[in-house]
Each structure stands twice: as structure tokens, then as C-alpha cells.
Coordinates of C-alpha atoms (C1' of nucleotides) in Angstrom, one line a residue:
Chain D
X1 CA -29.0 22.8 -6.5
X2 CA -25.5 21.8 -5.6
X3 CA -24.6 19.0 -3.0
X4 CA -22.1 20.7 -1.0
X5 CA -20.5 17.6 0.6
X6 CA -19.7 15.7 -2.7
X7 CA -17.6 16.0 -5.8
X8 CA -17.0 13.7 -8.2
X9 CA -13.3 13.5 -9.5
X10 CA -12.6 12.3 -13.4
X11 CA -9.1 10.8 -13.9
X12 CA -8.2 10.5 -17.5
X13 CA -5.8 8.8 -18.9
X14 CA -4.1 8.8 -22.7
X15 CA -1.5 7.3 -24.1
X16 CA 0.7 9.2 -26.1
X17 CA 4.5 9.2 -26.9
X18 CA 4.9 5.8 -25.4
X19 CA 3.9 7.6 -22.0
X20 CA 0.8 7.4 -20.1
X21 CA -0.5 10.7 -19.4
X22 CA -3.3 11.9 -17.1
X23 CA -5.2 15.2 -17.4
X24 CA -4.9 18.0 -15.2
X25 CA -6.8 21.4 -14.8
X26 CA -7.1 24.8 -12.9
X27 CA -10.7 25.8 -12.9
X28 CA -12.0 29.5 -13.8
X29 CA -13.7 30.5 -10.7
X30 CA -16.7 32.8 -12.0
X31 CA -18.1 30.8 -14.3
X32 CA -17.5 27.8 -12.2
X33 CA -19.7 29.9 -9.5
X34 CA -22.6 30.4 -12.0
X35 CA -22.5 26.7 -12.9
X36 CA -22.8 25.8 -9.5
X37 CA -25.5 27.9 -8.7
X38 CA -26.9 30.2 -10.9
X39 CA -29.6 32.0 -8.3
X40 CA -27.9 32.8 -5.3
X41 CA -24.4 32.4 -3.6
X42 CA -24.8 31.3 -0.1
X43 CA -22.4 30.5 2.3
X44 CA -21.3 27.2 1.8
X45 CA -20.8 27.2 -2.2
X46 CA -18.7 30.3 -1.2
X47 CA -16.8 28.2 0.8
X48 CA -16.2 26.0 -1.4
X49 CA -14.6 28.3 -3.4
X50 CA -12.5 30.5 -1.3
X51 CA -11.1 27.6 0.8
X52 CA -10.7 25.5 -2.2
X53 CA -6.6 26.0 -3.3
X54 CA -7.8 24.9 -6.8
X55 CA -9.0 27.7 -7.4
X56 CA -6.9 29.9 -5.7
X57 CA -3.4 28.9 -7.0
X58 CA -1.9 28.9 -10.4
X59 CA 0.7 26.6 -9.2
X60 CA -1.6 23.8 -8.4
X61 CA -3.5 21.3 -10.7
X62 CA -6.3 19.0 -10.0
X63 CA -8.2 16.3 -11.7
X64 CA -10.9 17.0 -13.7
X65 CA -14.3 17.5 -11.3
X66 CA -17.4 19.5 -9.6
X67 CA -19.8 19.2 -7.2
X68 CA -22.2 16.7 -7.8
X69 CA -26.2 18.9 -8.4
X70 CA -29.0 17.0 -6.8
X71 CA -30.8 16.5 -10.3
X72 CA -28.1 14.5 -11.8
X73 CA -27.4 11.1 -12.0
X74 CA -23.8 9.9 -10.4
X75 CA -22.7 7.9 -13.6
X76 CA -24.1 10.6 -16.2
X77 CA -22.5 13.0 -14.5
X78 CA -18.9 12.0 -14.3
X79 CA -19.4 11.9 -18.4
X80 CA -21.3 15.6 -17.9
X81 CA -17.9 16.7 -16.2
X82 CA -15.6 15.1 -18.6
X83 CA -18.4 16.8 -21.6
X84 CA -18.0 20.4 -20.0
X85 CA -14.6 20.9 -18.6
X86 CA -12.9 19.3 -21.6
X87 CA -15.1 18.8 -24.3
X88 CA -14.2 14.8 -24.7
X89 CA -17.4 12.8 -25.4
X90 CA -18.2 9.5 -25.6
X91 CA -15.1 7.6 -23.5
X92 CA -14.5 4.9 -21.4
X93 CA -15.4 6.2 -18.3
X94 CA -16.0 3.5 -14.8
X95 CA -16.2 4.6 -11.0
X96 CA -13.3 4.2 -9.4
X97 CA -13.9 4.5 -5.6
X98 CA -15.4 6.8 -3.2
X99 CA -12.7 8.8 -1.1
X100 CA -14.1 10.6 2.2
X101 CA -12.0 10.9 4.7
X102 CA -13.2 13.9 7.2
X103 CA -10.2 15.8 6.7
X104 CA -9.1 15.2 2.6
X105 CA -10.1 18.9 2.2
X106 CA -8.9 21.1 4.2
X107 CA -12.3 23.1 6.2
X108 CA -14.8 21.3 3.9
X109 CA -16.6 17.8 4.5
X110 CA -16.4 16.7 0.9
X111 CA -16.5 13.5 -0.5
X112 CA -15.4 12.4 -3.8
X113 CA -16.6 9.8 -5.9
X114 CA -13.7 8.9 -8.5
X115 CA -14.0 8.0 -12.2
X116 CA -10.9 6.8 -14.1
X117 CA -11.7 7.8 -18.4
X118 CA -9.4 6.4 -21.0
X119 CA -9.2 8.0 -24.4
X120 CA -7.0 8.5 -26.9
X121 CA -5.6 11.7 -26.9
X122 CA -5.7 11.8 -30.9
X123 CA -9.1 11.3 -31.1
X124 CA -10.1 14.1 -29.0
X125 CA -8.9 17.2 -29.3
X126 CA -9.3 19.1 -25.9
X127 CA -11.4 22.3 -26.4
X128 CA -10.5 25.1 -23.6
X129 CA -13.8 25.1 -21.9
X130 CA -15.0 28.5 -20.2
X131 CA -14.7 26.8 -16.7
X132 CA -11.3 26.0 -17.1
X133 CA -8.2 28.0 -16.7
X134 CA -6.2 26.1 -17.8
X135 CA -5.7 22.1 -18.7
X136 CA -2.6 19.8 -19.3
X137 CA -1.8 16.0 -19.6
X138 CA 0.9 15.2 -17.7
X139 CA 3.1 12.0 -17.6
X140 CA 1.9 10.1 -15.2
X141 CA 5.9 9.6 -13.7
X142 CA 5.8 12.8 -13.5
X143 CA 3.2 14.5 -11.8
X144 CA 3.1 18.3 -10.4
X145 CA 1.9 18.6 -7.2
X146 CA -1.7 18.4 -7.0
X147 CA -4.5 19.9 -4.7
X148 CA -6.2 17.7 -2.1
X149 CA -6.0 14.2 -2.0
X150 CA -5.9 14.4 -5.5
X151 CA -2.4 12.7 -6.0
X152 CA -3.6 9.5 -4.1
X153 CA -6.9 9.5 -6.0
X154 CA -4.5 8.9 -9.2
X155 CA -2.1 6.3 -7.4
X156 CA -5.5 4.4 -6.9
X157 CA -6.8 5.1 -10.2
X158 CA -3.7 3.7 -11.9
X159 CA -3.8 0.7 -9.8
X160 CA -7.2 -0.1 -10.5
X161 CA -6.4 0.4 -14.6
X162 CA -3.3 -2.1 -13.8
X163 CA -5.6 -4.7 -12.4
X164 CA -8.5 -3.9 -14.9
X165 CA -5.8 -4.2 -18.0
X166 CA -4.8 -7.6 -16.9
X167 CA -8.3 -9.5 -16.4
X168 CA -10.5 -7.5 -18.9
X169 CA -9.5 -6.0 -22.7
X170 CA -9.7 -2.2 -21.6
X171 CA -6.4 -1.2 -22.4
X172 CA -7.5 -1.2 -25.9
X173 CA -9.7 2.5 -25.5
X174 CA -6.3 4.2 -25.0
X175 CA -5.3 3.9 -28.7
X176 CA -6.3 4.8 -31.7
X177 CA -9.0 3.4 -33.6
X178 CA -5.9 1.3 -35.5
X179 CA -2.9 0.5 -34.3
X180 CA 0.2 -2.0 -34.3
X181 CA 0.8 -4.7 -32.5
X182 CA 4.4 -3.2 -30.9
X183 CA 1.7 0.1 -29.9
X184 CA -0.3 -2.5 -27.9
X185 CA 2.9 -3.8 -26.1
X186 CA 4.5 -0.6 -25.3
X187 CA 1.0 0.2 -23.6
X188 CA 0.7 -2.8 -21.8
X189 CA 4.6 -2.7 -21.2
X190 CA 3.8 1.2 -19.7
X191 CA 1.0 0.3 -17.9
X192 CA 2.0 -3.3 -16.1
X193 CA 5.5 -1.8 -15.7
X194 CA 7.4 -4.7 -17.0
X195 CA 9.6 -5.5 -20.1
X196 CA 7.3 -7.8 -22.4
X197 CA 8.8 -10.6 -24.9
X198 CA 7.8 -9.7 -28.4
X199 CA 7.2 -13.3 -29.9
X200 CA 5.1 -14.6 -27.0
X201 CA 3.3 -11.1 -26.5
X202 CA 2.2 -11.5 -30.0
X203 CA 1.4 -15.3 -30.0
X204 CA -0.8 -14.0 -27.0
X205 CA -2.8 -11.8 -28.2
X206 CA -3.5 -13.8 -31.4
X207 CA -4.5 -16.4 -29.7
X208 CA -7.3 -14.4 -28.3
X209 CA -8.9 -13.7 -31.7
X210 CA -9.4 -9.6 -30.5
X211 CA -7.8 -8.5 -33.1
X212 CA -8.9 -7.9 -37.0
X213 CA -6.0 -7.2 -39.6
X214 CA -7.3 -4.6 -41.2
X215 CA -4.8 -5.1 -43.9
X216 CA -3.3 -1.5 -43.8
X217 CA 0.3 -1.3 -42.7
X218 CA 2.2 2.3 -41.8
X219 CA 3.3 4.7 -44.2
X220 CA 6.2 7.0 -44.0
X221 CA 8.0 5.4 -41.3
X222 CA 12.0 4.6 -41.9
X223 CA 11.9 1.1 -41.2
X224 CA 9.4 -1.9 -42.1
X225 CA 6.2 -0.6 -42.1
X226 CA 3.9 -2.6 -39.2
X227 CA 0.5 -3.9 -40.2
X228 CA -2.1 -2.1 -38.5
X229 CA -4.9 -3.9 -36.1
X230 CA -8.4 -2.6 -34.8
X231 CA -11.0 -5.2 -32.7
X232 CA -13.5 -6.7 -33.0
X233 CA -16.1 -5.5 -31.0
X234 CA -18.4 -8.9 -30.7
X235 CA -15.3 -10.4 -28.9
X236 CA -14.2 -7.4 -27.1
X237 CA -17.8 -7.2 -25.5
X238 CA -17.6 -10.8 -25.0
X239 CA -13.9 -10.8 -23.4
X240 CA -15.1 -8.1 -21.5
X241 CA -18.0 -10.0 -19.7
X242 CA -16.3 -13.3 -19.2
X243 CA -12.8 -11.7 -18.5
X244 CA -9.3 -13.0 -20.0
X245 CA -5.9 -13.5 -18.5
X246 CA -3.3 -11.1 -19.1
X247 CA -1.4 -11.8 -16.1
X248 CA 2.3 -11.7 -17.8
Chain T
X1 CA -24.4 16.4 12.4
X2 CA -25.9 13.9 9.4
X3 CA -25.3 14.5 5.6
X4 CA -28.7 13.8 4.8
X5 CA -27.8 13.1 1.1
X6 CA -24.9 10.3 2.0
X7 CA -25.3 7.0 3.6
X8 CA -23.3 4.1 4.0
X9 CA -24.8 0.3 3.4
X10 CA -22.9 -2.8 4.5
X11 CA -24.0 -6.1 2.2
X12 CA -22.4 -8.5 5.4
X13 CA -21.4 -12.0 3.6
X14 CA -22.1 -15.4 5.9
X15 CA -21.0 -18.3 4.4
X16 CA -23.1 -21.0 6.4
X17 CA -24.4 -24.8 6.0
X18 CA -23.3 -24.8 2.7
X19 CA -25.1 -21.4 1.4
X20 CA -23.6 -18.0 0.8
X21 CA -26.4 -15.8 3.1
X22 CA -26.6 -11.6 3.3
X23 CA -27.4 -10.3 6.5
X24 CA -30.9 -8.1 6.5
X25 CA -32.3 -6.1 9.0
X26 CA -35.2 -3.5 9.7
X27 CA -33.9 -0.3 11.9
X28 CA -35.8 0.6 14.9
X29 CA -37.0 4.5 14.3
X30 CA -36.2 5.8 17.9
X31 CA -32.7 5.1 18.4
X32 CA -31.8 5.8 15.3
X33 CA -33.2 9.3 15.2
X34 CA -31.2 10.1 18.0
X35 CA -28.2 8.7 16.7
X36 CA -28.4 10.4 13.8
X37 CA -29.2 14.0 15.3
X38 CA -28.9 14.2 19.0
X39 CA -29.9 17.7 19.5
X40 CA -32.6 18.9 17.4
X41 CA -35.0 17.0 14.0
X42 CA -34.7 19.0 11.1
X43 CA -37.3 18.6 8.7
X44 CA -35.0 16.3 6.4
X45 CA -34.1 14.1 9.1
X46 CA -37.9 13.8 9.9
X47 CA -38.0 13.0 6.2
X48 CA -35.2 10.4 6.1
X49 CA -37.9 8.2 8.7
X50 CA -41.0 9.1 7.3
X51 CA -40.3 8.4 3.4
X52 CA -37.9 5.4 4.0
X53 CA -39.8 2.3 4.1
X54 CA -37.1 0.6 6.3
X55 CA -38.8 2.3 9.0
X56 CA -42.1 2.0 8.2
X57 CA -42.9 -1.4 7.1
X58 CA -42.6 -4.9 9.3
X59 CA -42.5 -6.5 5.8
X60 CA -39.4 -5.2 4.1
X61 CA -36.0 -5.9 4.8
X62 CA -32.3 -3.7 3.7
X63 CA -28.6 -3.4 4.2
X64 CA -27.5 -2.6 7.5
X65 CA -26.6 1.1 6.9
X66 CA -26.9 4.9 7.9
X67 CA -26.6 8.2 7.0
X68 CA -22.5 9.3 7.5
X69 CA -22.1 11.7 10.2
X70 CA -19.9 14.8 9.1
X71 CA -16.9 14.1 11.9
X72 CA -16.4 10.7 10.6
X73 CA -14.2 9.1 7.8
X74 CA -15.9 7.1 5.5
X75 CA -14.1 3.5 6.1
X76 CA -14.2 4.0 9.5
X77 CA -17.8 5.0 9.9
X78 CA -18.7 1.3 7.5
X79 CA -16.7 -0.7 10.4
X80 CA -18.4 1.3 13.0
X81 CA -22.5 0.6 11.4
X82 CA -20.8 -3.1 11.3
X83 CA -20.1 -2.3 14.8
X84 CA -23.6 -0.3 16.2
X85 CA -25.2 -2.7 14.5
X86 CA -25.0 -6.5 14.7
X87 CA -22.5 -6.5 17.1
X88 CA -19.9 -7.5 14.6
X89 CA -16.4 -6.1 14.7
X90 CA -12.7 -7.1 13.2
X91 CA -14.1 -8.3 9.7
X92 CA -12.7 -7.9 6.4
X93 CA -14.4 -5.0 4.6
X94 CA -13.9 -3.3 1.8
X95 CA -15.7 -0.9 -0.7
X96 CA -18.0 -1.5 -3.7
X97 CA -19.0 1.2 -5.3
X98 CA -21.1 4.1 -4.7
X99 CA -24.8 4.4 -6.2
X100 CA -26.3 7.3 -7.2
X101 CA -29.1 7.7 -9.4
X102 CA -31.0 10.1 -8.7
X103 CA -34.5 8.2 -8.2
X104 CA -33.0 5.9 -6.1
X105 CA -34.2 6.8 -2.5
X106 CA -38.2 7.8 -3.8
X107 CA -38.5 11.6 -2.5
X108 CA -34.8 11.9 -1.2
X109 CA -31.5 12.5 -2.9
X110 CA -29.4 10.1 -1.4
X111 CA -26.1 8.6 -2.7
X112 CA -25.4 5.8 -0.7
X113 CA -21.7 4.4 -0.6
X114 CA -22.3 0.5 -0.7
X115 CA -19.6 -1.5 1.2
X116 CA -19.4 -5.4 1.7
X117 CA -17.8 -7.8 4.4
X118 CA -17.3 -11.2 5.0
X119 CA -17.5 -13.2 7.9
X120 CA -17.7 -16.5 9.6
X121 CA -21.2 -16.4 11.4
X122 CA -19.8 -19.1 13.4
X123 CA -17.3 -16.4 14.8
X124 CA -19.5 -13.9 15.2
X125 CA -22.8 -13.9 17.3
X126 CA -25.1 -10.9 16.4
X127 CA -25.9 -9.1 19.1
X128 CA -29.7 -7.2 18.0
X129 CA -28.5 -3.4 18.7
X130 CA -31.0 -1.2 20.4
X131 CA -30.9 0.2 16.9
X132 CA -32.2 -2.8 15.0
X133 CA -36.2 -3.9 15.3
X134 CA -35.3 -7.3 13.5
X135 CA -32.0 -9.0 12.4
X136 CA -31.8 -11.9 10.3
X137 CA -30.0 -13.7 7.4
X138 CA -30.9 -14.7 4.1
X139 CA -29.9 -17.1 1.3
X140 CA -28.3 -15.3 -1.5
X141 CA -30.5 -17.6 -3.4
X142 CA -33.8 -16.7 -1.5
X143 CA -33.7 -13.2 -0.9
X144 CA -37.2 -11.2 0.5
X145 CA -38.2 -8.1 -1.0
X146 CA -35.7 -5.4 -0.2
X147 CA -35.9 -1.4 0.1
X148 CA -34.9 1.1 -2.4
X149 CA -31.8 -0.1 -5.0
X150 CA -30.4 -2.8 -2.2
X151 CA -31.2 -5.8 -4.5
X152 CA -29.2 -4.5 -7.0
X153 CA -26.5 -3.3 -4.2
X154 CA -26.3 -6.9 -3.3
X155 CA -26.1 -8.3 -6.8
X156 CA -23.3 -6.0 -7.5
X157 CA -21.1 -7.0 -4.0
X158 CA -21.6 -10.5 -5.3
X159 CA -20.4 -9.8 -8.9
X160 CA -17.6 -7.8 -7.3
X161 CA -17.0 -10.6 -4.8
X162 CA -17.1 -13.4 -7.5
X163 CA -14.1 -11.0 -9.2
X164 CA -12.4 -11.1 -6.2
X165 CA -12.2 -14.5 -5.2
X166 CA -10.7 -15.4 -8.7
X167 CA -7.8 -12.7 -8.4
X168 CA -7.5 -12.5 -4.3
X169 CA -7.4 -14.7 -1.7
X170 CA -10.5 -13.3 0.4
X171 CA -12.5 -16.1 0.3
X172 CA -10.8 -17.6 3.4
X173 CA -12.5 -14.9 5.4
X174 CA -15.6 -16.6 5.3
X175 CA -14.3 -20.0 7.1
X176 CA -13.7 -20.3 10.6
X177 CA -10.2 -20.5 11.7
X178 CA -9.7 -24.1 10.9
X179 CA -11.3 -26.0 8.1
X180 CA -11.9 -28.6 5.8
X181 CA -10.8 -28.8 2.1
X182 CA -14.2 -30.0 1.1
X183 CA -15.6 -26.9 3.0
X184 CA -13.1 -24.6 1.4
X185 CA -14.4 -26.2 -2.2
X186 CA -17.8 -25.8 -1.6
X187 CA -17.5 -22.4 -0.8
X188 CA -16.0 -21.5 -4.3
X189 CA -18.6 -23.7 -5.8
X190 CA -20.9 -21.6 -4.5
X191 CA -19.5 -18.1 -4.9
X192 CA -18.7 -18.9 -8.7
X193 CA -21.8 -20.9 -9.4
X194 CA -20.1 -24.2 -10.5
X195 CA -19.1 -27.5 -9.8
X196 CA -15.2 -28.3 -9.2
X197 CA -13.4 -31.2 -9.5
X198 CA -12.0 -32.3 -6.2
X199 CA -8.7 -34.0 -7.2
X200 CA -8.3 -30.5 -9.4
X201 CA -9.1 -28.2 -6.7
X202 CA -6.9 -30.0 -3.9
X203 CA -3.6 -29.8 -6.3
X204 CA -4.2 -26.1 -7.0
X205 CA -5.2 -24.8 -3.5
X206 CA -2.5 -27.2 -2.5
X207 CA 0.2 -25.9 -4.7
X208 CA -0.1 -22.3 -3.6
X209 CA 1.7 -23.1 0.0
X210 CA -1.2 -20.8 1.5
X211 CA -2.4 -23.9 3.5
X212 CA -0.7 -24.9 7.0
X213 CA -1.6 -28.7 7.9
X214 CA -2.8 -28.1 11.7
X215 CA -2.9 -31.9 12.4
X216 CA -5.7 -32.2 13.8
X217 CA -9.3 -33.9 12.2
X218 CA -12.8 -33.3 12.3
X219 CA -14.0 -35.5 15.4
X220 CA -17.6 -36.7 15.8
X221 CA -18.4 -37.1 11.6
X222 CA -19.7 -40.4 10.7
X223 CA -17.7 -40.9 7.9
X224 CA -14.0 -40.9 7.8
X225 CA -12.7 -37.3 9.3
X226 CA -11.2 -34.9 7.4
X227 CA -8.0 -32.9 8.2
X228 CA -8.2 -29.4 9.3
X229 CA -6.3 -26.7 7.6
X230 CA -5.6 -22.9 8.9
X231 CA -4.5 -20.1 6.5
X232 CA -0.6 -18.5 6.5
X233 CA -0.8 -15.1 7.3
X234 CA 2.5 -14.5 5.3
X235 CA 1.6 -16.4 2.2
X236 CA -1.7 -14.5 2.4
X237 CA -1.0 -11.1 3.0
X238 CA 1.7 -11.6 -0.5
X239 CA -0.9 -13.5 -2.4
X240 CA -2.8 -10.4 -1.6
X241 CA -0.6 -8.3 -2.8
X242 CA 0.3 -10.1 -6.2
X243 CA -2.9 -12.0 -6.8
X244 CA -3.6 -15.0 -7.6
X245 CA -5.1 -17.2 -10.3
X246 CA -8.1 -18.8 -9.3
X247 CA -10.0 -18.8 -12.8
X248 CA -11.6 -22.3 -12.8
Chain G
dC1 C1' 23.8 0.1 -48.1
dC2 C1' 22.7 1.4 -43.5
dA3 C1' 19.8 2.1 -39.5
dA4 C1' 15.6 1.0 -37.4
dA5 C1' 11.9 -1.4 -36.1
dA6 C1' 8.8 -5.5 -37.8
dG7 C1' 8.1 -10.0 -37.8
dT8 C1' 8.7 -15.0 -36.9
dG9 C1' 9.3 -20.8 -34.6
dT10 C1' 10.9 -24.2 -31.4
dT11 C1' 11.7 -26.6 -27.2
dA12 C1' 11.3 -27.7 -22.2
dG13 C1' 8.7 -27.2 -18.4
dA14 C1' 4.5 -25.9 -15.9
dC15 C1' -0.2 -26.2 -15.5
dC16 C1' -4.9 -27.8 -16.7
dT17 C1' -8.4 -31.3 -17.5
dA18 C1' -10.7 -35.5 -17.2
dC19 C1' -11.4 -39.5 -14.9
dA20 C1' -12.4 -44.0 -10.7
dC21 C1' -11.3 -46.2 -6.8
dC22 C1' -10.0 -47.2 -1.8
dC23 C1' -10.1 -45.3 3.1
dA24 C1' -11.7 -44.0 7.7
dT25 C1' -15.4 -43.2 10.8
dG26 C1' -19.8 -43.5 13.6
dA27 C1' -24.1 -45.5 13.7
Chain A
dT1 C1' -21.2 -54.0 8.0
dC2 C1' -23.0 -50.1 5.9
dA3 C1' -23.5 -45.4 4.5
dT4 C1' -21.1 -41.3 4.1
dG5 C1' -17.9 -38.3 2.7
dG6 C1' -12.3 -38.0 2.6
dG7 C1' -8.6 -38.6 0.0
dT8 C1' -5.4 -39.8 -3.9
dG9 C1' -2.4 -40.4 -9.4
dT10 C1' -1.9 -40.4 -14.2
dA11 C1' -1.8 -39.2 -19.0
dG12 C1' -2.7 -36.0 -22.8
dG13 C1' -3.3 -31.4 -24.0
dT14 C1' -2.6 -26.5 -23.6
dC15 C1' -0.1 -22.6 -22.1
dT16 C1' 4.2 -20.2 -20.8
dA17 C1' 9.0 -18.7 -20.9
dA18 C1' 13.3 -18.3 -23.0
dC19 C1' 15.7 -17.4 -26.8
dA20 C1' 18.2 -15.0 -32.2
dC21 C1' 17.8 -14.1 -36.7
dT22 C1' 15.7 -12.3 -41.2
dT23 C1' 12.6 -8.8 -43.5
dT24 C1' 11.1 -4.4 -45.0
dT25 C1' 11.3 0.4 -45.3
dG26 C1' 13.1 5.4 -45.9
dG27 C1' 17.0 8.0 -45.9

DNA sequence: CCAAAAGTGTTAGACCTACACCCATGA
DNA sequence: TCATGGGTGTAGGTCTAACACTTTTGG
């Protein structure tokens, strides 16, 4: 059974290009409708559909979500949403907040609990699910307009990740399994917003003993090919609990 | 009309002859059936009394909280159970996270949006609401058995406000208008769980300009008084803003 | 050999930690 | 005059910010 009155909203973030993208979908209404509630439409989960400019528009995009089912757990469901809509498994994925004001969708009482994902876009390739329409990462400078209350759900979203980046080592689920050192400073450079020194970024991070040389470097780049790093994750979980300082 | 499946708990912070305290209580059934659904009981109201064990039992103690009414927006309805009630109004309050497992409530699906606030008990006399049977606070330290997930409710507002005092300067909300230093450093040595070095602590709550001298002194202490100190609103409201580092 | 990005060290100032004694007050 | 908690300074170590040149690679 669906709960009419809440949603939960996935925003997911990747980092590609040197530009932090989020993902953005238009859902496929009938199959959405069987998901939703396979016996019998009533009233409400029709609603919720023909009110609902998500699913009406081909001009607007919205995160990644559904309405929450009464047999399902919050958490495990954010990663069931993320699982079915996109086919990305196994990401970073953390609540956000809870946004319910009485008038964020227009006719419907619906609240949404937010999740923020981070994942490497190279890792997971994004499988057209039967739900969806369509699906798109967009820079996050550069949004479309969005349904709802959807573009201050990602405002919110972004600042938690800002805060999060600078007091625990998440930022490190947006690359790729390994990376270079001047990849970690664009990203934190991207996401803090801010012009980072190279020497003292490096000395930094170094200092925190995260990172393993995995004694690879680039290939096939026209320049000095850059070592590549990966983590460790005994300190990561470590770094994680206690926290670290990133404020720069 | 009630959502039956969403509530809203407040974990209300007292800071208070050198302990950190939560605010319990035990709802009175009446009122709050009619609060909750003035005109007619549905059978899921009725069950929202009958299963709950808040309403039931003289023995156990939970958050102030209550199912969210459709007509109202989620922050506003937290300040407004603040308000209904204790009595309490004008606090700093802001939002935790939202917990929903599904076994949570036994019998009842039931996300519940968990909020916490902080105030000076010295500031604020509880009124007992025709709404509450019993009222009462409780060391952190030396909590009674509680309904449902609220333990672990609480333990997460106090991981959350542990974060928060490190990064923010919130703390302050849980002093009375004019304090001591040694007051102030007792309450961080209680939040975070560790002794601080007074000449240390003075220096770095010093530097940060957030202190106004109010010239005047404890009176009546038999030992030498101390001078009492008020928070700048300015110097807050950007600390705030930016953060701070409190990581000691 | 050129263009492009990788990589590296030093210095001055700020901040952190550890530590012990005298001061003011009321009883 | 005593018991109680208030209030203060310094030195050594660590972290931070500012800053410019050489190295490696492919084209």
C-alpha cells in the first residue's frame, strides 16, 4: 500500500568534467501507477498523478523519487528508489531533511523526506528503467527548472554536502575508485567554491594518511602523467567517525 | 484532519545544575483525541491511543510530540507541540532527521519527523498543558525507559547536537541571558564528554569577539564572583553563517 | 622543442597544548 | 581566616598561508 502523504526525494550527485552534476528524471506514468498500486486505483493515488506536473510535462524534471509503501523501511527505500529508477546500486546514500510545508505541492499534502547519493558517474552506468521517461545529469550551475519544491530540496542538499565535505572524508565517493591528487582538488575546489593552493592542498591531504599510492600514474595524457591514489578504507571509516578538518 | 502515519517529536534540551536534561512527558488521552480529530474517531485514531503505550502506561515516558495535522507546515507545527505543550515558546529548534523503519510504532506505520530544541529551563517555566498527564525532566545520563524508537531519537539529537556545537555557535541557547565563563565551559564539557582546560578554553571563546563584557558579577557566591557575559547577536548570527571551529 | 599539467620546500605568523599560582568573596 | 571557585601568561610544537620554479609526457 502506498502512503499518499509522503515521498521520498533522492538527490544524486556525480562529478564529471570538472562539474558537479545532479540527476534529473521525468517519470513514465503507467508503470509508475502499477508500482504504486498494483490492485486498485483509488482516488487519491489518482491524484497524485494527475495533479502531479512531473508527470504531466515534458518540459519539467524532478529528482529522483516515489511515494513511500507502508511495508518499507525509510532508509532501504531511498536505496530501492535509486535501485529502480536508475539502476545505480550500492552508493553513498544519507537523509538529508524532511521538507513538508502544507503547500510545496500544489493540491496534495505531501511530505518529502530527502536523500542526497554520491556516485561516480563512471562507475555506474544509468540503465533507462521502465518507470522513467526520461533521465539526465545536469550541472548543478545550471539547472532546468524543476517541479515542486524540488529546486530548494537541491540548494539544501548541496549545502549539506558542502558542510559534510569539510568535517567528514565523503567527497571521496564522487570519484573513481583511483584518482589524482589535482581530481581531488578540482572536486573540493567545485564543491567549497573556492580557488585551492596546490602545495598546501597536497601537504594536507598527506598529512591525513587517507590516501594509498597505488603506484600507477596516467597513461595517454599529453603532459606528466599524475600518480594515481585510492583510500584506505580503515582510516576513511576511522576519519569518518571522529571527523577531520577540511575547513580551507 | 491527522495524517495518521506522520508525527512530529520534539527531544527539548535543558541545560541545568551542571547536567544536560531531556524533557519527558506522558500525554493525557482525552484532550488529545480531540485535538487530534475534533469531529469524529476513526478507527486509526482509536488505534493511535489504544496501541501507543504513551497513553496507556503511568510507567513510561516519550518525546513531547503528535501526529501532524494536514493544514499545517511541518516547522511550524514542531514550535507549536513546543507551544500546546510545555508552555514553551521562542526556542531555537531545528530538525534531526526523520525515522522510519517500519517496526518502529508496534502495530502502526508511523514515520515520525524527530526535531530538537534547546533552552534555558531557567527562562522558561513549563506550564503542564491540559494535554500532558505528567511532565518532567531527565538527566541525559539517567534516562527512564522510553516508548517506541525515542531512546534512540534522543541519542541521535545528542550526536547531532555534539556536531553542532563544534561547527555552530548553538550552544549559547542553553544559558540564560547572562552568564559565567565557567558556566559556559561546563556546558561544552558536558555536551562533548570531556574535560577542558580553563586557561585554553577562555583564550579561544575569548578570541572569537562573540562575548560582550556586561560588567556586572555574580552577587551572593561565596567565593570570589565571576563576571557575567551576554552573547553579540551580530557576531552570532555570522558565526552562524560561516561556522566556527570549536574541535577541542 | 613546445605545450600542458604534475610535482615540490621554505618562511612567517597563527593557533594549540600543557602547565601552577594568586585573587576575591561570604561564611 | 578559610574554603571555594575565578582568573591569568608563557614557551614549544603544530598547522596554515603565501609564494615560483622544475619535471615529465605526448604531440
Amino acid at each position: 500500500m502506498v502512503l499518499k502523504d509522503i515521498s521520498v526525494d533522492c538527490v544524486i550527485f556525480g562529478f564529471n568534467n570538472d562539474k558537479l552534476n545532479v540527476l534529473l528524471w521525468q517519470g513514465e506514468i503507467e508503470p509508475l501507477k502499477q508500482l504504486l498500486n498494483p490492485e486498485k486505483e483509488n482516488e487519491q493515488i489518482k491524484e497524485i498523478f494527475e495533479i502531479n506536473p512531473a508527470h504531466k510535462s515534458d518540459r519539467l524534471w524532478g529528482l529522483v523519487g516515489l511515494h513511500l509503501q507502508a511495508d518499507e523501511d525509510l532508509d532501504g527505500y531511498a536505496k530501492k528508489i535509486l535501485q529502480i529508477t536508475t539502476g545505480i546500486d550500492n552508493v553513498y546514500l544519507t537523509q538529508v531533511k524532511t521538507f513538508g510545508d502544507t503547500n510545496r505541492v500544489p493540491g496534495l499534502r505531501v511530505l518529502t523526506v530527502a536523500y542526497y547519493a554520491l556516485i561516480n558517474p563512471d562507475y555506474h552506468d544509468l540503465k533507462l528503467s521502465p518507470l522513467a521517461k526520461a533521465i539526465k545529469w545536469y550541472d548543478i550551475e545550471d539547472l532546468p527548472d524543476v517541479i515542486f519544491d524540488h529546486k530548494e530540496i537541491i540548494q539544501n542538499s548541496l549545502k549539506k554536502l558542502r558542510q559534510e565535505v569539510q568535517y567528514h572524508p565523503v567527497g571521496f565517493h564522487l570519484l573513481p575508485e583511483k584518482f589524482t591528487l589535482t581530481q581531488l582538488q578540482r572536486l573540493y575546489e567545485i564543491i567549497l567554491d573556492k580557488k585551492l593552493d596546490t602545495r598546501n592542498f597536497r601537504k594536507k591531504i598527506q598529512n591525513m594518511k587517507l590516501l594509498v599510492d597505488t603506484n600507477e600514474k596516467q597513461t595517454n595524457v599529453a603532459h606528466r602523467a599524475a600518480k594515481l591514489y585510492s583510500f584506505d578504507i580503515d582510516i576513511y571509516n576511522q576519519l569518518k567517525e571522529e571527523g577531520l578538518n577540511f575547513r580551507i
